[in-house]
PDB file of C-alpha atoms in Angstrom:
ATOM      1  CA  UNK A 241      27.363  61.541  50.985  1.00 62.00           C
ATOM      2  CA  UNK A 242      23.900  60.279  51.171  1.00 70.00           C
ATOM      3  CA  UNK A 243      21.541  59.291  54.269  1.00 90.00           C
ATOM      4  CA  UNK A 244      20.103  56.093  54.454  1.00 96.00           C
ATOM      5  CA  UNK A 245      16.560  55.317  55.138  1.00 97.00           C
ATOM      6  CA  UNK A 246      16.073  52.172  56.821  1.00 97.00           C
ATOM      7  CA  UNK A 247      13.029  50.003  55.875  1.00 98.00           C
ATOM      8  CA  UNK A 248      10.677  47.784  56.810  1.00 98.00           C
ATOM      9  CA  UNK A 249       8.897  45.356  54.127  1.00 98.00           C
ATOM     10  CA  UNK A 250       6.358  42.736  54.278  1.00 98.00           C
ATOM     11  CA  UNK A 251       4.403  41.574  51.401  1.00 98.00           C
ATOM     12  CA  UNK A 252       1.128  39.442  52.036  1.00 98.00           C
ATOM     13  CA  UNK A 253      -1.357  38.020  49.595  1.00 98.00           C
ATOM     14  CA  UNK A 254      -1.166  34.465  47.931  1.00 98.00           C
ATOM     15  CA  UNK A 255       1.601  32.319  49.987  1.00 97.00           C
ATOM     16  CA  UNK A 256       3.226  30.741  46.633  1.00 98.00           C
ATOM     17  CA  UNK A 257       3.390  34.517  45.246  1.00 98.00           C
ATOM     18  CA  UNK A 258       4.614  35.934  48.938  1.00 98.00           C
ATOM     19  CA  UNK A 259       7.251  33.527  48.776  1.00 97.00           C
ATOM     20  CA  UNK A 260       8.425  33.915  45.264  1.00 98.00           C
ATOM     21  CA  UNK A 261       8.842  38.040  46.188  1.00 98.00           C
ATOM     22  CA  UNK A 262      10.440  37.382  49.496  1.00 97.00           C
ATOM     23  CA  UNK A 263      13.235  34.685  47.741  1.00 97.00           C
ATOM     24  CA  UNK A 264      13.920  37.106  44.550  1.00 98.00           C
ATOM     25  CA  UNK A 265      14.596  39.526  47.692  1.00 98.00           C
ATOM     26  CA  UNK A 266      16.807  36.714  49.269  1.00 97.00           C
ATOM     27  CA  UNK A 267      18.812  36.308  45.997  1.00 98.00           C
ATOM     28  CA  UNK A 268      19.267  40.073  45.414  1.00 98.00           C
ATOM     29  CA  UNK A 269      20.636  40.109  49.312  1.00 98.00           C
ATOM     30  CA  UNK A 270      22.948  37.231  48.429  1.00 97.00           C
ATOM     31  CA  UNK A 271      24.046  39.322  45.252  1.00 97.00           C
ATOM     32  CA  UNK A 272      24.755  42.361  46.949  1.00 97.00           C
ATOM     33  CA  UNK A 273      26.832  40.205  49.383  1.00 96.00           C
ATOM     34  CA  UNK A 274      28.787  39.226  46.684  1.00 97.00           C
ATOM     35  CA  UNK A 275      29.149  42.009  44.395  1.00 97.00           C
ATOM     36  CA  UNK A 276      29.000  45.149  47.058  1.00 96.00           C
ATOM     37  CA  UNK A 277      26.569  47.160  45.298  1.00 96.00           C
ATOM     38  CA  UNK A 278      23.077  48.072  45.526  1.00 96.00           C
ATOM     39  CA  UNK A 279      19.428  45.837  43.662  1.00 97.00           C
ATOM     40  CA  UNK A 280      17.104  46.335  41.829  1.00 97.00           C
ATOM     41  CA  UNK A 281      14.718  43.007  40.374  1.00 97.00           C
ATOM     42  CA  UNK A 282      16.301  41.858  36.779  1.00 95.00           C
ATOM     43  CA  UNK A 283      12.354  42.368  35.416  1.00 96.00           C
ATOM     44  CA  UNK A 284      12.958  46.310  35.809  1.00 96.00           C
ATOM     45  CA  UNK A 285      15.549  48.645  33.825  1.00 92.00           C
ATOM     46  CA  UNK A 286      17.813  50.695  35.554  1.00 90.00           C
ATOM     47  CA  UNK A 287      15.941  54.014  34.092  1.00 90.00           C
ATOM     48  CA  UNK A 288      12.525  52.954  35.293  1.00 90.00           C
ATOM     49  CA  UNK A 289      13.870  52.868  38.955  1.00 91.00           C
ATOM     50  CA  UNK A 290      13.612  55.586  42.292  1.00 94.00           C
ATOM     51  CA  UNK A 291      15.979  53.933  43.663  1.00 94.00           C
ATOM     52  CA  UNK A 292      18.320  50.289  44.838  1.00 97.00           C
ATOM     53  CA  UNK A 293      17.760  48.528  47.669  1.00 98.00           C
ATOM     54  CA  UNK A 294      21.229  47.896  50.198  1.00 98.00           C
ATOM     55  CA  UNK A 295      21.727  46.090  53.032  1.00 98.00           C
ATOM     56  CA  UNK A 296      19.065  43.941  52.453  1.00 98.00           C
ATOM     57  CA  UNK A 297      18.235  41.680  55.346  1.00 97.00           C
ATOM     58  CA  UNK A 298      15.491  37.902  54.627  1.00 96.00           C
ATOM     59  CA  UNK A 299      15.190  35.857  57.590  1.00 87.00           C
ATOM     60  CA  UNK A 300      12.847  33.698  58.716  1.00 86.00           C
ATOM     61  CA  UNK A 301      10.571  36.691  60.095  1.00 88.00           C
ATOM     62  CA  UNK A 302       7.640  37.648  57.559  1.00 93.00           C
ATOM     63  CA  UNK A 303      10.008  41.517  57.318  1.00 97.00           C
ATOM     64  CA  UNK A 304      12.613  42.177  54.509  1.00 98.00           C
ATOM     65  CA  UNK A 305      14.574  44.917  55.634  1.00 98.00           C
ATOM     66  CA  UNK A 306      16.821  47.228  53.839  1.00 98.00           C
ATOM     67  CA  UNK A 307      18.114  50.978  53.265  1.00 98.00           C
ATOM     68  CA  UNK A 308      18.131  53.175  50.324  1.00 97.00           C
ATOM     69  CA  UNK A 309      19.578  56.245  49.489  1.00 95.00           C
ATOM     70  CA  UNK A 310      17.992  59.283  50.707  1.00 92.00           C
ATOM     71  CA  UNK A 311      14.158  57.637  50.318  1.00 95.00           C
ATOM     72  CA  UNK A 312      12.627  54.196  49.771  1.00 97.00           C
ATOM     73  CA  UNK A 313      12.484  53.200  46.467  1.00 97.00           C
ATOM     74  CA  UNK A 314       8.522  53.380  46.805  1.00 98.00           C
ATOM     75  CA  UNK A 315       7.858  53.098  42.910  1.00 97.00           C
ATOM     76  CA  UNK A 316       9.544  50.326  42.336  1.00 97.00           C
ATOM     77  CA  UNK A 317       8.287  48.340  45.412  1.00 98.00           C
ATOM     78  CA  UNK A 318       4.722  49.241  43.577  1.00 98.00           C
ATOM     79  CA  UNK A 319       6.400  47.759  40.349  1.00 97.00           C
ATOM     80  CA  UNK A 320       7.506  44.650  42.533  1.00 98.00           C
ATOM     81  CA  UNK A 321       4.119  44.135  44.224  1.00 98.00           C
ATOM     82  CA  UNK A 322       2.581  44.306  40.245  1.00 98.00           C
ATOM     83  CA  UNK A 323       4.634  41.972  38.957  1.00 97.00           C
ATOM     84  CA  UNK A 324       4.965  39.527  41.584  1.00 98.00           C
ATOM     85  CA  UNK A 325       0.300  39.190  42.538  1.00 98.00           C
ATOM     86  CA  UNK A 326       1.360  40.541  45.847  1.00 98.00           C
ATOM     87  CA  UNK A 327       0.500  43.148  48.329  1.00 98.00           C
ATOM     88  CA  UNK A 328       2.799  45.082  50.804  1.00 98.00           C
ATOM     89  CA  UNK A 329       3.207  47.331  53.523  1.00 98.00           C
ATOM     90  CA  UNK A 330       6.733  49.218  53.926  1.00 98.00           C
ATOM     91  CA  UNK A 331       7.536  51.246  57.610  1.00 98.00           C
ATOM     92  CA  UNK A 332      10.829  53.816  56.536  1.00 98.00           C
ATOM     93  CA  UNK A 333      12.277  56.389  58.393  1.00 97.00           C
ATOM     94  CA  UNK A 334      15.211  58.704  57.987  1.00 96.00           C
ATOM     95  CA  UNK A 335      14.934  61.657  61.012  1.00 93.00           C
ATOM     96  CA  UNK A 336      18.286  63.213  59.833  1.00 89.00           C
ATOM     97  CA  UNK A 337      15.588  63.985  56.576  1.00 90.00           C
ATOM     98  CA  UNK A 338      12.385  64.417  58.865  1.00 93.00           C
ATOM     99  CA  UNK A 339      10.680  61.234  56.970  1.00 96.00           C
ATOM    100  CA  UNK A 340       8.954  58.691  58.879  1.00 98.00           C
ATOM    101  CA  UNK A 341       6.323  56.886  57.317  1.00 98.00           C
ATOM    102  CA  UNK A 342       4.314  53.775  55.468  1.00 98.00           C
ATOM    103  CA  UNK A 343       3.397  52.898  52.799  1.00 98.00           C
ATOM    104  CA  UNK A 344       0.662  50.406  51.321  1.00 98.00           C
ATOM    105  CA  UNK A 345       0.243  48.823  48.253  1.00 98.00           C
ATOM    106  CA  UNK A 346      -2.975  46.633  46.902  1.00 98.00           C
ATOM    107  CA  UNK A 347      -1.939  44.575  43.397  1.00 97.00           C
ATOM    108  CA  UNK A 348      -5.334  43.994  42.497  1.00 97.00           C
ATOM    109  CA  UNK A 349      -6.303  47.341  42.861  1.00 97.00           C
ATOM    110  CA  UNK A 350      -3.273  48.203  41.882  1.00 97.00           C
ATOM    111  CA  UNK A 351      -3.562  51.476  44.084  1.00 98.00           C
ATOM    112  CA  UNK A 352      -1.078  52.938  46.449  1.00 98.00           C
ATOM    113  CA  UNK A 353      -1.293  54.752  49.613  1.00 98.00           C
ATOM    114  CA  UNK A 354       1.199  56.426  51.536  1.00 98.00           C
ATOM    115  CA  UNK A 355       1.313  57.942  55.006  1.00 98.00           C
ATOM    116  CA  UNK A 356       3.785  60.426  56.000  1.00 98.00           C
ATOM    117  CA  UNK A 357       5.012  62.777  58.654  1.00 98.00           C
ATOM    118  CA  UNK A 358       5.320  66.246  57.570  1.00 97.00           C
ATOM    119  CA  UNK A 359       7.889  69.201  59.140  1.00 95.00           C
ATOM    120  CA  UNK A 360       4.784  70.413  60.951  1.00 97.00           C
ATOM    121  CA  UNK A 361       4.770  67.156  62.861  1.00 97.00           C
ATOM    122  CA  UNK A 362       8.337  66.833  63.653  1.00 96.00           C
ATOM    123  CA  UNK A 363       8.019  70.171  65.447  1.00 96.00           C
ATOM    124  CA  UNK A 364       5.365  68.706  68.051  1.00 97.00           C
ATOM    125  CA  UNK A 365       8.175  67.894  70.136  1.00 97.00           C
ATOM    126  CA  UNK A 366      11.813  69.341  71.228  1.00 96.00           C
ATOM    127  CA  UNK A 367      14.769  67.380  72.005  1.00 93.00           C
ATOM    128  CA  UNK A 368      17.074  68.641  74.870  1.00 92.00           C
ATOM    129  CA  UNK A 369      20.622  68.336  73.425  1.00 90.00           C
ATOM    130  CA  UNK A 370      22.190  68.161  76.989  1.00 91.00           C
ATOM    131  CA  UNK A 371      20.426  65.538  78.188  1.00 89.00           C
ATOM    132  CA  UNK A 372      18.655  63.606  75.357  1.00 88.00           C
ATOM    133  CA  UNK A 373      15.491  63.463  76.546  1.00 92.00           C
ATOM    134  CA  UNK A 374      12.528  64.099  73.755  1.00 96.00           C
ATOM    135  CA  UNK A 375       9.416  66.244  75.019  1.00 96.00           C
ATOM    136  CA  UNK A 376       6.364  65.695  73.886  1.00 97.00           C
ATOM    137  CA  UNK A 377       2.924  67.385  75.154  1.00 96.00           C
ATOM    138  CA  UNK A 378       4.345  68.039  78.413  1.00 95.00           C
ATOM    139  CA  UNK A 379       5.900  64.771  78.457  1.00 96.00           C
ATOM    140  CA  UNK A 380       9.422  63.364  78.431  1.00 95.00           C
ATOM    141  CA  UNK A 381      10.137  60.286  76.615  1.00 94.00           C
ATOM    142  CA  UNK A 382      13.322  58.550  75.704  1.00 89.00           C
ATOM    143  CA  UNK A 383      13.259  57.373  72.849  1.00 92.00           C
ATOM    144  CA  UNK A 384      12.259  59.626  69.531  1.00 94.00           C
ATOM    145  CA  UNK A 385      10.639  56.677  67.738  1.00 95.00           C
ATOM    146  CA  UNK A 386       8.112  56.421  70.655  1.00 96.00           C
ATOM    147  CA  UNK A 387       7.052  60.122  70.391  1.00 97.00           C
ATOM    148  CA  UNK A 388       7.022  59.396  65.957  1.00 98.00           C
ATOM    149  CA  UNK A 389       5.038  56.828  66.644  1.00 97.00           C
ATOM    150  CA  UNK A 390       2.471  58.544  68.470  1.00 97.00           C
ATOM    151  CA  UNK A 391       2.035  61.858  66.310  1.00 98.00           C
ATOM    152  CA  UNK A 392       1.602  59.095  63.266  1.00 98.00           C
ATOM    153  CA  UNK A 393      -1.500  57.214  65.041  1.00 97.00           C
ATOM    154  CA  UNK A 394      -2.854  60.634  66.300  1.00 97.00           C
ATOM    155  CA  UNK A 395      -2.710  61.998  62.300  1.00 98.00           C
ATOM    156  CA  UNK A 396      -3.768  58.691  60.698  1.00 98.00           C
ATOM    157  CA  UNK A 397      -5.729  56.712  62.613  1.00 96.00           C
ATOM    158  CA  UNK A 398      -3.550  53.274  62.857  1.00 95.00           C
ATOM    159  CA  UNK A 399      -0.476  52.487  64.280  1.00 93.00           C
ATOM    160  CA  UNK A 400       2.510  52.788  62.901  1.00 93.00           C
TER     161      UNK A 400
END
């Protein structure tokens, strides 16, 4: 059985472009609704993808969320953001994996950056399984996503 990574997408650039990628992403969600499986675009084959997106969420925020098996399908957001003139920034995590991270994607440069958390930087902090609470440079915190959070601005110099 497979973890999901949950997901965090918002595309910017020009509006009419940004709108035409966030309502092919509203038609794949009303798909999946319908046919209980996984999307990909109809532009891109089935062997040219890392993954499907599931559970895919368009509302009238600026963020499309979703989840994917195991990872983001990173590569084919950057085949997405090609296609569609448009530019994006993804947020994914999956602890049960150790990944937390972002990544950012310029069409016109057509150059992609991601930013990750490593093992190393999981093992800044401990958890106590008795009571829950997260420790983190001599500090308790309860929630794990505050303590992620932190480690990723201290290693990359912007907020997550």
């Amino acid at each position: 059985m497979a973890n999901w990574s949950s997901s965090w997408l918002t595309f910017t650039g020009e509006e009419a472009n940004v709108e035409k990628a966030r309502m092919m992403f509203k038609e794949m969600s009303d798909k999946e609704v319908q046919t209980n499986l996984g999307q990909i675009p109809d532009f891109i084959k089935e062997e040219n993808t890392d993954g499907w997106f599931h559970q895919i969420m368009v509302d009238e925020t600026d963020i499309i969320s979703f989840e994917a098996k195991w990872s983001p399908p990173i590569e084919t957001l950057k085949q997405i953001g090609k296609e569609m003139k448009v530019d994006f920034t993804l947020d994914y995590e999956e602890l049960g994996n150790g990944l937390f991270g972002k990544a950012v994607y310029n069409h016109k440069e057509d150059e992609l950056k991601t930013y990750i958390l490593t093992e190393e930087d999981f093992d800044q902090y401990t958890t106590d399984e008795e009571t829950g609470a997260h420790t983190y440079n001599g500090q308790e915190y309860e929630s794990e996503y505050e303590i992620l959070e932190l480690i990723f601005e201290k290693k990359h110099g912007f907020a997550y």
